[in-house]
Coordinates of N, CA and C in Angstrom, one line a residue:
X1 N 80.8 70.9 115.1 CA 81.7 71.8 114.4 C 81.1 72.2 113.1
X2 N 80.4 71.0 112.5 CA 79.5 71.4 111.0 C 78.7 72.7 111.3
X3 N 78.1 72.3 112.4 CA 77.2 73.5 112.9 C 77.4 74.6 112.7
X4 N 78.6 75.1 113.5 CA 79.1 76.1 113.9 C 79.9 76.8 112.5
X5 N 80.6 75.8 111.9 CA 80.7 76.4 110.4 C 79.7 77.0 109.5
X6 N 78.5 76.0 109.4 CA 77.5 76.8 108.4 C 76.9 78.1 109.0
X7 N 76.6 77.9 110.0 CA 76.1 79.3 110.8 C 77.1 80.4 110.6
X8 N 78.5 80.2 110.9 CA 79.6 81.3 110.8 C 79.6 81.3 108.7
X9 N 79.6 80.5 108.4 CA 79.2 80.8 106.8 C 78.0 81.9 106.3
X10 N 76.7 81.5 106.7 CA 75.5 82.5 106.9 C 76.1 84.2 107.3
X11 N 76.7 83.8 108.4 CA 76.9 84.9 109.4 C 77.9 86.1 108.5
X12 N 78.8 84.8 108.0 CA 79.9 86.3 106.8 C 79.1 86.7 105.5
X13 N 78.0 85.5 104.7 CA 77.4 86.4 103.7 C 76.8 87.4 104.0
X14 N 75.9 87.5 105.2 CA 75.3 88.8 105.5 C 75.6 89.7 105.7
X15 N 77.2 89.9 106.5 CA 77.7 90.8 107.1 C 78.3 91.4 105.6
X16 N 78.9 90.9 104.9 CA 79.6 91.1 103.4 C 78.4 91.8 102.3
X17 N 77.6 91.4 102.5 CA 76.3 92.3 101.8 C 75.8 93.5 103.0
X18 N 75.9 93.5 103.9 CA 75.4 94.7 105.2 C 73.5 93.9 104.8
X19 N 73.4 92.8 105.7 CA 72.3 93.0 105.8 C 71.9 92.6 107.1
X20 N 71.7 93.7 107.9 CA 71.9 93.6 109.5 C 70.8 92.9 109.9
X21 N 69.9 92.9 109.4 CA 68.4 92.3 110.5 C 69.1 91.0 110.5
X22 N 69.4 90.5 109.2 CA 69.4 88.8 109.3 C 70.7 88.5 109.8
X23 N 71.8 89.2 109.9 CA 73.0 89.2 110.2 C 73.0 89.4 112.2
X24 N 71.8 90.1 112.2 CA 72.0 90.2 113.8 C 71.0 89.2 114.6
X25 N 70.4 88.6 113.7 CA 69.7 87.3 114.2 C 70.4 85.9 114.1
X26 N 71.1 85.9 113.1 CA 72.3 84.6 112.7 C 73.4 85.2 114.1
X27 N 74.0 86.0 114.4 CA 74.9 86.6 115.5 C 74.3 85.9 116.5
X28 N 72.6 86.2 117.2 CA 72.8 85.3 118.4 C 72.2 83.9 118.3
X29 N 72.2 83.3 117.4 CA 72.5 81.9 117.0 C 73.6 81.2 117.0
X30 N 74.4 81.9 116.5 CA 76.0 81.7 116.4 C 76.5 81.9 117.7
X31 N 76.2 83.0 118.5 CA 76.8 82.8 119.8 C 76.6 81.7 120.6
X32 N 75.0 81.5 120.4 CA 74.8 79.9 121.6 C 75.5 78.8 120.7
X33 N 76.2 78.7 119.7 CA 76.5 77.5 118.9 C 77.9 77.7 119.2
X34 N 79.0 78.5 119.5 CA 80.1 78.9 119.6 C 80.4 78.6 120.9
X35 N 79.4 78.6 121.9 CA 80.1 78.3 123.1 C 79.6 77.0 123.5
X36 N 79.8 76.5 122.7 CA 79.3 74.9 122.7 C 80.9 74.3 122.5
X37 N 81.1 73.1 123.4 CA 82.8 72.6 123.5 C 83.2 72.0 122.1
X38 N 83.3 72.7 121.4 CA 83.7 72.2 120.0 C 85.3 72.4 120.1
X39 N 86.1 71.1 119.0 CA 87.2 71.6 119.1 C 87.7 72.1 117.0
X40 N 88.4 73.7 117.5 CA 88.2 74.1 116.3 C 90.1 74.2 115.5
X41 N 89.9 73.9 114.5 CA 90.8 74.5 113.8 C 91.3 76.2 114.2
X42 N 93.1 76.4 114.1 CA 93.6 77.9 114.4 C 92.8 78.6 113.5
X43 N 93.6 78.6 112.5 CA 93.1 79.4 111.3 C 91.4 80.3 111.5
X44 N 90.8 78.3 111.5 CA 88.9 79.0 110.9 C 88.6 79.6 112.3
X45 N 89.3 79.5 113.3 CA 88.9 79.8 115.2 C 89.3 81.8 114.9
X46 N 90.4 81.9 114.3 CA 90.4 82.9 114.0 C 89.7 83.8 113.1
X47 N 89.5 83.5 111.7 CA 88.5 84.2 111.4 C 87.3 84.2 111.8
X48 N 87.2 83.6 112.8 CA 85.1 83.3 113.1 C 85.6 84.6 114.6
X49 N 86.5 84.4 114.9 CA 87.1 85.6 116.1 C 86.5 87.1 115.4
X50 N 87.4 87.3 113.9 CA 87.8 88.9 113.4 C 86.2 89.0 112.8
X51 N 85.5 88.3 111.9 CA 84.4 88.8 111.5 C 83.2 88.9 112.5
X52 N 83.1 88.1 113.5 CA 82.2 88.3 114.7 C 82.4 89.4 115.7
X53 N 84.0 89.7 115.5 CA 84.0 91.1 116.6 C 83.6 92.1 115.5
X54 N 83.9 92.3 114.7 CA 83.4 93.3 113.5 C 81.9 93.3 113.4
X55 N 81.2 92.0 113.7 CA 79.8 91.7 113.6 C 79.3 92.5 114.7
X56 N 79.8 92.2 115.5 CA 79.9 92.6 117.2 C 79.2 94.5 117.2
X57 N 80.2 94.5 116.7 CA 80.2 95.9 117.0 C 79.2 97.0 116.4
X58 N 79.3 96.3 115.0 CA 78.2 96.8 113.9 C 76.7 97.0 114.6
X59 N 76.6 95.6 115.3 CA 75.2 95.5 116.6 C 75.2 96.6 117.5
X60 N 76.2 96.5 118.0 CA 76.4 97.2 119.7 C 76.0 98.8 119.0
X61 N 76.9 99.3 117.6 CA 76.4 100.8 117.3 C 74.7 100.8 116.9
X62 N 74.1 100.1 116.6 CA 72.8 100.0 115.9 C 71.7 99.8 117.3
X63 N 72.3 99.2 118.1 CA 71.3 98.8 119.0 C 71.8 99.7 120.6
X64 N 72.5 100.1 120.8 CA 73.2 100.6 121.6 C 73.2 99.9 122.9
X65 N 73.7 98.7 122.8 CA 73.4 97.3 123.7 C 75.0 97.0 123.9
X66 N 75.3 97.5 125.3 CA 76.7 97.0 125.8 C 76.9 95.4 125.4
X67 N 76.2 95.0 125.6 CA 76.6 93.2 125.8 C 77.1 92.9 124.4
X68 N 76.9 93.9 123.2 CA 77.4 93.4 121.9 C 78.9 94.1 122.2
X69 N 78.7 95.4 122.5 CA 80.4 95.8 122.4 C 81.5 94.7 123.2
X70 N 80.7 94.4 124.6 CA 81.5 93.5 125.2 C 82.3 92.5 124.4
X71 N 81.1 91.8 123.8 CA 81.5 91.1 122.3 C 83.0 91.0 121.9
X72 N 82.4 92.0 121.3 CA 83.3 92.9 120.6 C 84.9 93.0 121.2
X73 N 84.8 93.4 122.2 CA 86.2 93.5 123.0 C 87.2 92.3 123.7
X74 N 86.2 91.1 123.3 CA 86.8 90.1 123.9 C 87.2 89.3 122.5
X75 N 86.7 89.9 121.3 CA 87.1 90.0 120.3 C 88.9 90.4 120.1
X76 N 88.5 91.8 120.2 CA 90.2 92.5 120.3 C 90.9 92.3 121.3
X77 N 90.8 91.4 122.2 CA 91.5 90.7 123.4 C 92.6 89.3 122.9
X78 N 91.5 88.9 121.9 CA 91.9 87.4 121.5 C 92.8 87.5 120.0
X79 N 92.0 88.7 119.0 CA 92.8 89.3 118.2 C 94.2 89.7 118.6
X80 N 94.3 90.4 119.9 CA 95.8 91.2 120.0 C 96.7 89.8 120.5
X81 N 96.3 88.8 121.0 CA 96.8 87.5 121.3 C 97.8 87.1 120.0
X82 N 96.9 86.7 119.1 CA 97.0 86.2 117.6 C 98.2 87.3 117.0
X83 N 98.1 88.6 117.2 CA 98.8 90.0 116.2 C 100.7 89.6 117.3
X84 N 100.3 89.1 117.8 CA 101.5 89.3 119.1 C 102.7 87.7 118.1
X85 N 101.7 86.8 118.0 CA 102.1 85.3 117.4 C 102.6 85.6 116.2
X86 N 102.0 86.7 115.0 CA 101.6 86.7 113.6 C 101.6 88.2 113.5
X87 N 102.6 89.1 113.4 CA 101.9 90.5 112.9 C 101.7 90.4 111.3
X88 N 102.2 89.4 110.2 CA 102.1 89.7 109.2 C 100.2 89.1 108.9
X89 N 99.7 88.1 109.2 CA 99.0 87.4 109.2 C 97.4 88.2 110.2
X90 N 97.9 89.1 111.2 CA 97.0 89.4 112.3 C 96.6 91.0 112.2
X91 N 98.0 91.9 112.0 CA 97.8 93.7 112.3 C 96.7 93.9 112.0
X92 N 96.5 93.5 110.4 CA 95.5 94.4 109.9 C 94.1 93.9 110.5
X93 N 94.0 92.7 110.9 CA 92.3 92.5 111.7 C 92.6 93.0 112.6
X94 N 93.5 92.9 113.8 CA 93.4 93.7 115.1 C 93.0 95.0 114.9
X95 N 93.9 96.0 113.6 CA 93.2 97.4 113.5 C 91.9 97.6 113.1
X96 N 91.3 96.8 112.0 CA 90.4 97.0 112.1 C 88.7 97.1 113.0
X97 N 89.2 95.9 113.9 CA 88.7 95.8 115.1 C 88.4 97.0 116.2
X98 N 90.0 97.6 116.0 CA 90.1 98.4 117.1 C 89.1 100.0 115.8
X99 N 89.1 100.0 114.9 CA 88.4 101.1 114.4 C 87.2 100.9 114.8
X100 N 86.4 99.5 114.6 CA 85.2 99.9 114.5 C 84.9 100.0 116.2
X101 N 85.9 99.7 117.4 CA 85.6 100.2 118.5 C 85.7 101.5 118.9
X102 N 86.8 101.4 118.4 CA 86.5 103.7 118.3 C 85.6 104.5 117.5
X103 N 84.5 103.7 116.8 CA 83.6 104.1 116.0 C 82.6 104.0 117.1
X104 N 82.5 103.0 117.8 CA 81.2 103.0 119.1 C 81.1 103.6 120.1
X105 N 83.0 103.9 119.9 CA 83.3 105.0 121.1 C 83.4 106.0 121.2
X106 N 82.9 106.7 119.6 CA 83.0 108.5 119.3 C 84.1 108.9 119.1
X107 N 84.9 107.6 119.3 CA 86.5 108.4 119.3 C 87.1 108.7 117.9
X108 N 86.6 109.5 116.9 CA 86.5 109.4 115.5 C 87.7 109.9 114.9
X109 N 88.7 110.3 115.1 CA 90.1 110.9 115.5 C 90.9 109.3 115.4
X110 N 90.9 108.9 116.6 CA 91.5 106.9 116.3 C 90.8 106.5 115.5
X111 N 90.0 106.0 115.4 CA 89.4 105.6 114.6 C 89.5 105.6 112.8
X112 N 89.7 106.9 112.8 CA 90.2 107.2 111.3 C 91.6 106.7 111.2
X113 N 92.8 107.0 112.3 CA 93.6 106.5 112.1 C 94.0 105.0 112.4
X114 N 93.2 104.1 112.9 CA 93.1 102.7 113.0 C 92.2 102.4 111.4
X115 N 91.6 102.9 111.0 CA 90.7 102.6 109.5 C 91.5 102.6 108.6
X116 N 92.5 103.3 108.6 CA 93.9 103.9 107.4 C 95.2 103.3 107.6
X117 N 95.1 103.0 109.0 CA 96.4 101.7 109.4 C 96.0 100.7 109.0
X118 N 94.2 99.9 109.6 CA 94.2 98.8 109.0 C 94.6 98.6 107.1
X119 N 94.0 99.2 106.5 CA 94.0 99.2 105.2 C 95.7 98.9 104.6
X120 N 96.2 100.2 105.3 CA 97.6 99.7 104.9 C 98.3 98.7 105.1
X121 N 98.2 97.9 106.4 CA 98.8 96.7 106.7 C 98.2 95.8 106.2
X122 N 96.8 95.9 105.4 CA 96.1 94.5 104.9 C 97.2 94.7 103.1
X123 N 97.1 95.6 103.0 CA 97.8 96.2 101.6 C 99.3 95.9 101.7
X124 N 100.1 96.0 102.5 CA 101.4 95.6 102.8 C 101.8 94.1 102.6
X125 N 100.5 93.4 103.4 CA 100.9 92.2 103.8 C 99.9 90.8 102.7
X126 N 99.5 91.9 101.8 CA 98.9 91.3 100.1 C 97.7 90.7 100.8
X127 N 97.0 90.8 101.9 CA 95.3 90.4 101.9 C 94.7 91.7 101.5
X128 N 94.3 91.2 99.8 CA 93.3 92.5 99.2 C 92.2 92.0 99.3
X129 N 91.4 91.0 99.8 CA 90.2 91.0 100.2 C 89.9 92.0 101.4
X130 N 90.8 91.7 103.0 CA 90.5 92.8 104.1 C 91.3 93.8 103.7
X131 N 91.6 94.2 102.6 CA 91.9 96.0 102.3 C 90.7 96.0 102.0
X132 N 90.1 95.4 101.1 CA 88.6 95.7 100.6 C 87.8 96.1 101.5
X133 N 88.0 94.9 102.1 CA 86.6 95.2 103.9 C 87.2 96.5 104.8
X134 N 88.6 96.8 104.7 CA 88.6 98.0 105.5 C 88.1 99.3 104.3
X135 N 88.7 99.2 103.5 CA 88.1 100.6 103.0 C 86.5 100.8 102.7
X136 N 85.6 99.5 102.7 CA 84.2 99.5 102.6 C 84.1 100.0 104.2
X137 N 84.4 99.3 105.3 CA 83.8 99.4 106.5 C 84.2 101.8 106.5
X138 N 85.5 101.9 106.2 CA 86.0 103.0 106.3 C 85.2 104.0 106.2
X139 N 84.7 103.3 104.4 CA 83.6 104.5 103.9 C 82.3 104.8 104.6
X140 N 81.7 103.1 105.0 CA 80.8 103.5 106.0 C 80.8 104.5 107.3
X141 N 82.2 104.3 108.0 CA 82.3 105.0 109.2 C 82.4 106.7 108.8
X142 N 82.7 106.9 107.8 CA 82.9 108.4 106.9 C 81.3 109.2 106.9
X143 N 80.8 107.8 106.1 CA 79.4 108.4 105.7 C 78.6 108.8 106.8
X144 N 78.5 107.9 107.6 CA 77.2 107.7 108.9 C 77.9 108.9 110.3
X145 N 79.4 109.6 110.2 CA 79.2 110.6 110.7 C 79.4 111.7 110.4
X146 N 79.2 112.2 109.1 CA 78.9 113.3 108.5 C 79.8 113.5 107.9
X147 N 80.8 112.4 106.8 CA 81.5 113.0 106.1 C 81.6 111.9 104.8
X148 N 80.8 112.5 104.0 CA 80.2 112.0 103.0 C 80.9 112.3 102.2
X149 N 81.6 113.3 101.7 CA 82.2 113.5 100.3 C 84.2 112.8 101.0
X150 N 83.9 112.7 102.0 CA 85.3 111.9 102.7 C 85.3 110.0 102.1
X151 N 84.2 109.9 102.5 CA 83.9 108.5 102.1 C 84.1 107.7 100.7
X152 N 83.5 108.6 99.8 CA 83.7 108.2 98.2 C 84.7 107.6 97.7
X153 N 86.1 108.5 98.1 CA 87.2 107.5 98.0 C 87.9 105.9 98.4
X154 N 87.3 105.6 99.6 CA 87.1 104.5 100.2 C 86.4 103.4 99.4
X155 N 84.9 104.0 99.5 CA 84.0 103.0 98.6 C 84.5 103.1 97.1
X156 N 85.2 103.9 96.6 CA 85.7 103.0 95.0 C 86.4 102.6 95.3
X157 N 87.9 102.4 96.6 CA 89.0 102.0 96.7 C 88.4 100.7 96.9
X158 N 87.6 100.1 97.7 CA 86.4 99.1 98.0 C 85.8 98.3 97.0
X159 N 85.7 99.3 96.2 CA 85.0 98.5 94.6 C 86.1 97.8 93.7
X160 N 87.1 98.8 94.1 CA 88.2 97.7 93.1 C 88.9 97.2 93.3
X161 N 89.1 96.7 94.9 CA 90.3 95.9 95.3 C 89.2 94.4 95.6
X162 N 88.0 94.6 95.5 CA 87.0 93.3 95.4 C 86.7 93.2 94.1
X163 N 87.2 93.4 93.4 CA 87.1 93.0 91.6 C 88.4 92.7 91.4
X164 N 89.8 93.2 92.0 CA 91.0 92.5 92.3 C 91.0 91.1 92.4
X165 N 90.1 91.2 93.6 CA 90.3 89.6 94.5 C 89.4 88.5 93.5
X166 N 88.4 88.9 93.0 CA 88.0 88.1 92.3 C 86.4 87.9 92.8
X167 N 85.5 89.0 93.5 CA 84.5 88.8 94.3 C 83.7 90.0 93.6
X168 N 83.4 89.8 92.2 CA 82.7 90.8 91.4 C 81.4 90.8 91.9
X169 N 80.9 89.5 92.4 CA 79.7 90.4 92.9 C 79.5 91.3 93.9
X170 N 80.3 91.5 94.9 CA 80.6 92.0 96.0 C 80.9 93.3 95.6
X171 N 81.7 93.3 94.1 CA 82.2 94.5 94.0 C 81.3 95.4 92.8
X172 N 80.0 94.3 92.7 CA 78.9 95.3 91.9 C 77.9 95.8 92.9
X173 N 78.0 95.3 94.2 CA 77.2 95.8 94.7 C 77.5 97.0 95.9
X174 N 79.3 97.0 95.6 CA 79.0 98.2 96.5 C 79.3 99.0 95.4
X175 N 79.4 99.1 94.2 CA 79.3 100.0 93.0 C 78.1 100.5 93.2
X176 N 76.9 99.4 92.9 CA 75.4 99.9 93.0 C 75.5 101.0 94.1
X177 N 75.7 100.7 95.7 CA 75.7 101.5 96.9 C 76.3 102.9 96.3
X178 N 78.0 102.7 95.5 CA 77.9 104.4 95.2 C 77.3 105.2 94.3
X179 N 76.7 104.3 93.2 CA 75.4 104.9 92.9 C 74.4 105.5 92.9
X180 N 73.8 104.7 94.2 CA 72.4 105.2 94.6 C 73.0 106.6 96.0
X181 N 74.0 106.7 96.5 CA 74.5 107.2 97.4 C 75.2 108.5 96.6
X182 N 76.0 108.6 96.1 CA 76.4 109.7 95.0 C 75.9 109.3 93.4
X183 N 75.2 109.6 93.0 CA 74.7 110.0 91.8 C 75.1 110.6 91.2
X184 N 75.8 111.6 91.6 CA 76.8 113.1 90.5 C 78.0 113.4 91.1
X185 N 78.6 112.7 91.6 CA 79.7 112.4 91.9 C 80.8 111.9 91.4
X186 N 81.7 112.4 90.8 CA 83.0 111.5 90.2 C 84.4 112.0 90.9
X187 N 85.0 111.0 91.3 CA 86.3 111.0 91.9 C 87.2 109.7 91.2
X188 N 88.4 109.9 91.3 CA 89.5 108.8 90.8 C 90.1 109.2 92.2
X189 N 90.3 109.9 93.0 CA 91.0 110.1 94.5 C 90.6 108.3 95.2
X190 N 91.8 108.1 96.1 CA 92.4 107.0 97.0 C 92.6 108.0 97.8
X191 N 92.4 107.2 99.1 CA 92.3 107.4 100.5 C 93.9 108.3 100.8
X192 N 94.1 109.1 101.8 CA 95.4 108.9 102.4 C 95.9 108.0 103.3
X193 N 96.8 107.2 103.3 CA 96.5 106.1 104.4 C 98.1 106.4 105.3
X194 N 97.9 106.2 106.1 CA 99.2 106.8 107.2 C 99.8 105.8 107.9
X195 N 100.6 105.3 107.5 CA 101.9 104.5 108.4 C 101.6 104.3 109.8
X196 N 101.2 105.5 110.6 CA 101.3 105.2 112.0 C 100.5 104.2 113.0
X197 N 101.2 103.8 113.9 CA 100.1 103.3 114.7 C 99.3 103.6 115.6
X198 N 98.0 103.8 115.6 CA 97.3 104.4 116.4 C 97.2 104.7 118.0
X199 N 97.1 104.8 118.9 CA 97.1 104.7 120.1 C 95.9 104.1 120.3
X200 N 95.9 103.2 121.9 CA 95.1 102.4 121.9 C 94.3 103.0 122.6
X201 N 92.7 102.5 121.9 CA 91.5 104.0 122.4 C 90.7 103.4 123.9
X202 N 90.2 104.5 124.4 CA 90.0 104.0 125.7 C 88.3 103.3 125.9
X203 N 88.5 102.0 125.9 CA 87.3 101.3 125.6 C 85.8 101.6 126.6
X204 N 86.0 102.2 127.7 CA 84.9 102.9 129.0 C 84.5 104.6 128.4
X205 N 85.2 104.9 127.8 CA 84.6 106.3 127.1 C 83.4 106.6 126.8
X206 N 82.6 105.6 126.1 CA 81.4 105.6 125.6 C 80.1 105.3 126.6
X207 N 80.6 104.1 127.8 CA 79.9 103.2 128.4 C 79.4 104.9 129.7
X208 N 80.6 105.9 129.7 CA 80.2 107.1 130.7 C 79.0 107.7 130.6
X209 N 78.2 107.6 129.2 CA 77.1 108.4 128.7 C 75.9 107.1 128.5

């Protein structure tokens, strides 16, 4: 179980900084150490669930390798378990989840609205660390498909709800990111974030191409 902790420890500093080479080499380390008969605490069983399918997926778009999405989905399988027990405690990881699966799935329409639902339920239900991580992942999903002056709002809303939480380095460095990224750019604009809940996206969409 030590094991499998420090590995899942490694596995969230990298993912929290976006540093994918070492993040996607700790990922299949972590997998052969995870399916080892450990018996784990609810709580840490669940967050090694939400950051690994988020990890999951990050892979599966970079490498375009099913066996990560799969991941991934057995991720938001175990998630929607958990959201069913705990909606105050679970919504916003299940949406999030379910965004970055509609991010692999083109489905960029859900996706937006699962990115803007997560945010809200993490904001509703006072986790400002995952409002943080949704509106950073958000801005990412903005930027990387062509909507860059969309994104900016995200990544400050990202910068300062991780200087909220108390994770200033986290929140100087995705400062730095909108620096080197917009340079002459100034906004005070927040995201619009929408109440609704998204419809659930159809996970074989992508796998047709």
């Amino acid at each position: 179980h030590l094991l499998k902790v420090v590995h899942f420890n490694k596995l969230y500093v990298g993912f929290m900084f976006r540093r994918y080479d070492e993040v996607k080499q700790l990922a299949v380390a972590y997998d052969a150490i995870a399916s080892l008969p450990f018996s784990t605490i609810l709580i840490s069983h669940c967050m090694h669930v939400f950051y690994g399918g988020l990890i999951n997926f990050w892979i599966a778009r970079e490498t375009m390798d099913v066996i990560w999405f799969d991941r991934g989905e057995k991720a938001i399988q175990k998630m929607r378990s958990y959201a069913e027990c705990s909606t105050w405690n679970f919504e916003n990881k299940l949406l999030l989840l379910q965004a970055e699966q509609c991010f692999y799935l083109e489905d960029f329409e859900s996706a937006t609205r699962c990115y803007d639902a997560a945010i809200l339920s993490a904001q509703q239900h006072k986790f400002v660390h995952e409002e943080a991580l949704a509106c950073e992942l958000a801005g990412h999903f903005k930027l990387e498909t062509g909507e860059g002056s969309a994104s900016l709002p995200y990544f400050l809303l990202a910068e300062n709800k991780y200087h909220e939480w108390g994770a200033h380095a986290k929140g100087e460095s995705v400062k730095s990111f909108i620096q080197k990224q917009f340079m002459n750019a100034e906004t005070t604009l927040e995201p619009d974030i929408s109440s609704s809940t998204p419809a659930e996206p159809d996970p074989r969409k992508r796998r047709a191409s």
